[in-house]
PDB file of C-alpha atoms in Angstrom:
ATOM      1  CA  GLU A   1       0.064  -0.059   0.040  1.00 82.00           C
ATOM      2  CA  PRO A   2       1.478   3.439  -0.917  1.00 79.00           C
ATOM      3  CA  ASP A   3       2.636   5.749   1.780  1.00 86.00           C
ATOM      4  CA  PRO A   4       0.443   8.945   1.643  1.00 86.00           C
ATOM      5  CA  SER A   5       3.197  11.002   3.301  1.00 87.00           C
ATOM      6  CA  PHE A   6       5.715  10.187   0.519  1.00 85.00           C
ATOM      7  CA  ASP A   7       6.096  13.242  -1.899  1.00 83.00           C
ATOM      8  CA  LEU A   8       7.355  11.921  -5.215  1.00 78.00           C
ATOM      9  CA  ASN A   9       7.782  15.472  -6.574  1.00 79.00           C
ATOM     10  CA  ALA A  10      10.010  16.454  -3.660  1.00 80.00           C
ATOM     11  CA  ALA A  11      12.057  13.267  -4.099  1.00 78.00           C
ATOM     12  CA  ILE A  12      12.585  13.949  -7.748  1.00 74.00           C
ATOM     13  CA  ALA A  13      13.376  17.642  -7.286  1.00 72.00           C
ATOM     14  CA  GLY A  14      16.819  16.738  -5.947  1.00 72.00           C
ATOM     15  CA  TYR A  15      17.941  15.039  -9.151  1.00 68.00           C
ATOM     16  CA  GLU A  16      19.417  16.902 -12.185  1.00 65.00           C
ATOM     17  CA  ILE A  17      21.699  16.245 -15.174  1.00 63.00           C
ATOM     18  CA  LYS A  18      25.303  16.757 -14.131  1.00 63.00           C
ATOM     19  CA  ARG A  19      26.486  20.201 -15.115  1.00 64.00           C
ATOM     20  CA  PRO A  20      29.383  20.200 -17.630  1.00 64.00           C
ATOM     21  CA  PHE A  21      31.175  23.284 -16.091  1.00 67.00           C
ATOM     22  CA  GLY A  22      32.656  23.206 -12.661  1.00 64.00           C
ATOM     23  CA  ALA A  23      32.328  26.862 -11.898  1.00 62.00           C
ATOM     24  CA  SER A  24      29.218  29.035 -11.651  1.00 67.00           C
ATOM     25  CA  THR A  25      28.785  32.341 -13.382  1.00 70.00           C
ATOM     26  CA  VAL A  26      31.208  35.088 -12.192  1.00 67.00           C
ATOM     27  CA  SER A  27      29.297  37.840 -13.966  1.00 75.00           C
ATOM     28  CA  LYS A  28      25.916  38.225 -15.656  1.00 80.00           C
ATOM     29  CA  VAL A  29      24.858  39.796 -18.916  1.00 86.00           C
ATOM     30  CA  THR A  30      21.072  40.661 -19.101  1.00 86.00           C
ATOM     31  CA  MET A  31      18.775  42.223 -21.640  1.00 89.00           C
ATOM     32  CA  GLU A  32      21.392  42.549 -24.373  1.00 93.00           C
ATOM     33  CA  THR A  33      21.902  41.370 -27.924  1.00 94.00           C
ATOM     34  CA  ARG A  34      25.357  40.837 -29.387  1.00 96.00           C
ATOM     35  CA  ARG A  35      25.761  40.302 -33.108  1.00 98.00           C
ATOM     36  CA  TYR A  36      29.049  39.166 -34.825  1.00 98.00           C
ATOM     37  CA  GLU A  37      29.931  38.697 -38.521  1.00 98.00           C
ATOM     38  CA  MET A  38      32.121  35.625 -38.714  1.00 98.00           C
ATOM     39  CA  ALA A  39      35.287  35.405 -40.973  1.00 98.00           C
ATOM     40  CA  GLU A  40      34.840  33.043 -43.867  1.00 97.00           C
ATOM     41  CA  ASN A  41      34.891  29.459 -42.691  1.00 94.00           C
ATOM     42  CA  ASP A  42      34.500  25.808 -43.870  1.00 90.00           C
ATOM     43  CA  LEU A  43      31.401  25.414 -41.679  1.00 89.00           C
ATOM     44  CA  GLY A  44      29.462  28.094 -43.475  1.00 90.00           C
ATOM     45  CA  VAL A  45      28.649  30.103 -40.332  1.00 94.00           C
ATOM     46  CA  GLU A  46      28.118  33.675 -41.489  1.00 96.00           C
ATOM     47  CA  SER A  47      27.081  35.304 -38.289  1.00 97.00           C
ATOM     48  CA  VAL A  48      26.469  34.528 -34.601  1.00 97.00           C
ATOM     49  CA  LEU A  49      23.921  36.374 -32.316  1.00 97.00           C
ATOM     50  CA  PHE A  50      23.635  36.133 -28.577  1.00 97.00           C
ATOM     51  CA  ARG A  51      20.341  37.257 -27.025  1.00 97.00           C
ATOM     52  CA  PHE A  52      20.324  37.514 -23.243  1.00 96.00           C
ATOM     53  CA  ASP A  53      17.105  37.882 -21.434  1.00 95.00           C
ATOM     54  CA  GLY A  54      16.440  39.418 -18.019  1.00 92.00           C
ATOM     55  CA  ALA A  55      17.498  36.330 -16.153  1.00 91.00           C
ATOM     56  CA  GLY A  56      20.781  36.024 -18.158  1.00 92.00           C
ATOM     57  CA  ASP A  57      19.535  32.948 -20.080  1.00 95.00           C
ATOM     58  CA  CYS A  58      20.953  33.081 -23.691  1.00 96.00           C
ATOM     59  CA  THR A  59      19.475  32.150 -27.098  1.00 96.00           C
ATOM     60  CA  LEU A  60      22.419  31.461 -29.437  1.00 96.00           C
ATOM     61  CA  THR A  61      21.615  32.108 -33.089  1.00 95.00           C
ATOM     62  CA  LEU A  62      23.825  30.622 -35.815  1.00 93.00           C
ATOM     63  CA  VAL A  63      23.214  32.075 -39.254  1.00 94.00           C
ATOM     64  CA  CYS A  64      24.540  29.655 -41.847  1.00 90.00           C
ATOM     65  CA  LYS A  65      24.301  29.493 -45.607  1.00 86.00           C
ATOM     66  CA  GLY A  66      20.647  28.793 -46.179  1.00 82.00           C
ATOM     67  CA  ALA A  67      19.460  28.344 -42.483  1.00 84.00           C
ATOM     68  CA  VAL A  68      19.212  30.129 -39.204  1.00 87.00           C
ATOM     69  CA  HIS A  69      19.433  28.010 -36.078  1.00 88.00           C
ATOM     70  CA  ASN A  70      18.438  29.032 -32.612  1.00 91.00           C
ATOM     71  CA  ILE A  71      19.601  27.136 -29.517  1.00 92.00           C
ATOM     72  CA  PRO A  72      18.428  28.109 -26.054  1.00 95.00           C
ATOM     73  CA  PHE A  73      20.691  27.962 -23.008  1.00 96.00           C
ATOM     74  CA  GLY A  74      19.871  28.502 -19.339  1.00 95.00           C
ATOM     75  CA  LEU A  75      22.297  30.543 -17.277  1.00 94.00           C
ATOM     76  CA  ASP A  76      23.682  28.108 -14.686  1.00 91.00           C
ATOM     77  CA  HIS A  77      20.621  25.756 -15.135  1.00 90.00           C
ATOM     78  CA  TRP A  78      19.309  23.441 -17.766  1.00 91.00           C
ATOM     79  CA  LYS A  79      16.877  24.924 -20.157  1.00 94.00           C
ATOM     80  CA  ILE A  80      14.726  22.741 -22.298  1.00 92.00           C
ATOM     81  CA  GLY A  81      14.196  24.105 -25.699  1.00 90.00           C
ATOM     82  CA  MET A  82      13.947  23.255 -29.387  1.00 87.00           C
ATOM     83  CA  THR A  83      16.258  23.778 -32.417  1.00 81.00           C
ATOM     84  CA  ASP A  84      16.087  23.031 -36.156  1.00 76.00           C
ATOM     85  CA  ARG A  85      19.727  22.184 -36.242  1.00 70.00           C
ATOM     86  CA  THR A  86      20.278  18.542 -37.375  1.00 60.00           C
ATOM     87  CA  LEU A  87      24.014  18.097 -37.626  1.00 60.00           C
ATOM     88  CA  LEU A  88      26.752  18.819 -35.171  1.00 65.00           C
ATOM     89  CA  PHE A  89      29.773  20.832 -36.235  1.00 68.00           C
ATOM     90  CA  ALA A  90      32.255  18.218 -35.065  1.00 57.00           C
ATOM     91  CA  ARG A  91      30.387  15.378 -36.839  1.00 52.00           C
ATOM     92  CA  SER A  92      30.352  13.446 -33.560  1.00 46.00           C
ATOM     93  CA  ALA A  93      26.998  11.809 -33.959  1.00 49.00           C
ATOM     94  CA  TYR A  94      24.766  10.261 -36.583  1.00 48.00           C
ATOM     95  CA  PRO A  95      23.245  12.914 -38.768  1.00 53.00           C
ATOM     96  CA  ASN A  96      19.485  13.388 -38.836  1.00 55.00           C
ATOM     97  CA  PRO A  97      18.831  11.830 -42.233  1.00 56.00           C
ATOM     98  CA  MET A  98      15.074  12.313 -42.007  1.00 57.00           C
ATOM     99  CA  ASP A  99      15.555  15.993 -41.279  1.00 60.00           C
ATOM    100  CA  VAL A 100      13.155  15.610 -38.230  1.00 60.00           C
ATOM    101  CA  THR A 101      12.749  19.093 -36.832  1.00 67.00           C
ATOM    102  CA  PRO A 102      12.443  20.727 -34.399  1.00 76.00           C
ATOM    103  CA  VAL A 103      14.769  18.752 -32.200  1.00 79.00           C
ATOM    104  CA  ARG A 104      14.332  19.049 -28.430  1.00 84.00           C
ATOM    105  CA  THR A 105      17.400  20.126 -26.562  1.00 87.00           C
ATOM    106  CA  ALA A 106      18.660  20.787 -23.020  1.00 90.00           C
ATOM    107  CA  GLY A 107      21.256  23.586 -22.834  1.00 93.00           C
ATOM    108  CA  ILE A 108      23.199  25.288 -20.044  1.00 94.00           C
ATOM    109  CA  CYS A 109      25.696  28.211 -20.181  1.00 95.00           C
ATOM    110  CA  THR A 110      28.088  29.757 -17.664  1.00 93.00           C
ATOM    111  CA  TRP A 111      30.207  32.886 -17.611  1.00 92.00           C
ATOM    112  CA  THR A 112      33.586  31.434 -16.592  1.00 89.00           C
ATOM    113  CA  ALA A 113      35.175  34.969 -16.677  1.00 89.00           C
ATOM    114  CA  ASP A 114      33.888  38.447 -17.471  1.00 89.00           C
ATOM    115  CA  ASP A 115      34.737  37.897 -21.162  1.00 93.00           C
ATOM    116  CA  LYS A 116      34.324  34.033 -21.492  1.00 94.00           C
ATOM    117  CA  LEU A 117      31.012  32.250 -22.015  1.00 95.00           C
ATOM    118  CA  SER A 118      30.888  28.428 -22.057  1.00 94.00           C
ATOM    119  CA  ALA A 119      27.820  26.777 -23.485  1.00 95.00           C
ATOM    120  CA  TYR A 120      26.790  23.159 -23.739  1.00 93.00           C
ATOM    121  CA  PHE A 121      23.708  21.379 -25.096  1.00 88.00           C
ATOM    122  CA  LEU A 122      22.327  17.845 -25.456  1.00 86.00           C
ATOM    123  CA  SER A 123      20.117  16.732 -28.353  1.00 80.00           C
ATOM    124  CA  MET A 124      17.287  14.605 -27.094  1.00 75.00           C
ATOM    125  CA  PHE A 125      16.570  13.426 -30.703  1.00 70.00           C
ATOM    126  CA  ASN A 126      19.914  11.741 -31.026  1.00 65.00           C
ATOM    127  CA  PRO A 127      21.118  10.350 -27.730  1.00 63.00           C
ATOM    128  CA  GLY A 128      24.784  10.937 -27.088  1.00 63.00           C
ATOM    129  CA  SER A 129      24.728  14.022 -29.211  1.00 76.00           C
ATOM    130  CA  SER A 130      26.146  17.008 -27.540  1.00 82.00           C
ATOM    131  CA  GLU A 131      28.122  20.172 -28.430  1.00 86.00           C
ATOM    132  CA  THR A 132      30.263  22.463 -26.363  1.00 91.00           C
ATOM    133  CA  PHE A 133      31.020  26.057 -27.311  1.00 94.00           C
ATOM    134  CA  GLU A 134      33.528  28.348 -25.655  1.00 96.00           C
ATOM    135  CA  PHE A 135      33.123  32.104 -26.566  1.00 97.00           C
ATOM    136  CA  SER A 136      35.780  34.634 -25.831  1.00 97.00           C
ATOM    137  CA  PHE A 137      34.806  38.341 -26.147  1.00 97.00           C
ATOM    138  CA  GLU A 138      37.675  40.788 -26.578  1.00 97.00           C
ATOM    139  CA  GLY A 139      36.535  44.337 -27.450  1.00 96.00           C
ATOM    140  CA  ASP A 140      34.694  43.915 -30.782  1.00 97.00           C
ATOM    141  CA  GLU A 141      36.293  40.547 -31.508  1.00 98.00           C
ATOM    142  CA  LEU A 142      34.713  37.134 -30.862  1.00 98.00           C
ATOM    143  CA  LYS A 143      36.589  33.802 -30.714  1.00 98.00           C
ATOM    144  CA  MET A 144      34.232  30.924 -31.032  1.00 98.00           C
ATOM    145  CA  GLU A 145      35.679  27.482 -30.179  1.00 96.00           C
ATOM    146  CA  ILE A 146      33.692  24.350 -30.809  1.00 91.00           C
ATOM    147  CA  VAL A 147      35.123  21.736 -28.485  1.00 88.00           C
ATOM    148  CA  PRO A 148      34.971  18.189 -29.856  1.00 79.00           C
ATOM    149  CA  PRO A 149      33.643  15.456 -27.541  1.00 73.00           C
ATOM    150  CA  THR A 150      36.001  12.830 -26.217  1.00 68.00           C
ATOM    151  CA  GLY A 151      35.479   9.152 -26.072  1.00 59.00           C
ATOM    152  CA  THR A 152      33.345   6.921 -28.351  1.00 53.00           C
ATOM    153  CA  ARG A 153      33.305   7.275 -32.092  1.00 54.00           C
ATOM    154  CA  PHE A 154      29.737   7.530 -33.426  1.00 54.00           C
ATOM    155  CA  GLY A 155      28.470   6.666 -36.861  1.00 57.00           C
ATOM    156  CA  PRO A 156      28.291   3.917 -39.351  1.00 59.00           C
ATOM    157  CA  PRO A 157      31.432   2.514 -41.049  1.00 61.00           C
ATOM    158  CA  GLY A 158      32.621   4.951 -43.690  1.00 64.00           C
ATOM    159  CA  MET A 159      31.198   7.984 -41.984  1.00 61.00           C
ATOM    160  CA  ALA A 160      33.716  10.745 -41.520  1.00 61.00           C
ATOM    161  CA  ALA A 161      35.264  10.505 -38.176  1.00 59.00           C
ATOM    162  CA  ALA A 162      34.597  13.144 -35.519  1.00 58.00           C
ATOM    163  CA  LYS A 163      36.961  16.107 -35.373  1.00 59.00           C
ATOM    164  CA  THR A 164      39.461  15.646 -32.623  1.00 72.00           C
ATOM    165  CA  GLU A 165      40.855  19.226 -32.587  1.00 84.00           C
ATOM    166  CA  PRO A 166      38.811  22.193 -31.501  1.00 89.00           C
ATOM    167  CA  ILE A 167      37.269  24.104 -34.348  1.00 91.00           C
ATOM    168  CA  ILE A 168      37.982  27.843 -34.021  1.00 95.00           C
ATOM    169  CA  LEU A 169      36.058  30.610 -35.818  1.00 96.00           C
ATOM    170  CA  ASN A 170      36.549  34.332 -35.439  1.00 98.00           C
ATOM    171  CA  GLY A 171      34.151  37.249 -35.760  1.00 98.00           C
ATOM    172  CA  THR A 172      33.828  41.009 -35.496  1.00 98.00           C
ATOM    173  CA  LYS A 173      30.949  42.749 -33.757  1.00 98.00           C
ATOM    174  CA  ILE A 174      28.327  44.204 -35.993  1.00 96.00           C
ATOM    175  CA  LYS A 175      27.694  47.860 -35.023  1.00 88.00           C
ATOM    176  CA  ASP A 176      24.083  49.092 -34.996  1.00 74.00           C
TER     177      ASP A 176
END
């Protein structure tokens, strides 16, 4: 017979997905949009936008040739969201051959220094798919580092192997 004093919601509330970053935010950006034009690159990323809301949560927008992708991140907490992005930059997971979109995600970001934002997201469509971004802001310049995952190689035989070195893109702030 169930115990009426047992509160399942309270028991579950203590569980969470492990955070990928050891530190918590040292500073906070709120109610701001930052736009950067990216230098020509093999990934086709033309511009990157950061939209910070009142709580400091960030929506990262990647403008690529022929597509615009939005990925939501919670500041120091997991934020469930959606994206239409179907392939990771590091090619570390099976592609989405059916182009099923939108894809549900869980994203978290942390300011590890006043000028450094780390962001990580998990794809719930493709288990094991994740991507880590390290953003460095220096004046009007942006350095975007895509950190490849470590460990297991994903994909069928013959699929291009995952990148093992960080992918680095650079951009310049777009003035309003």
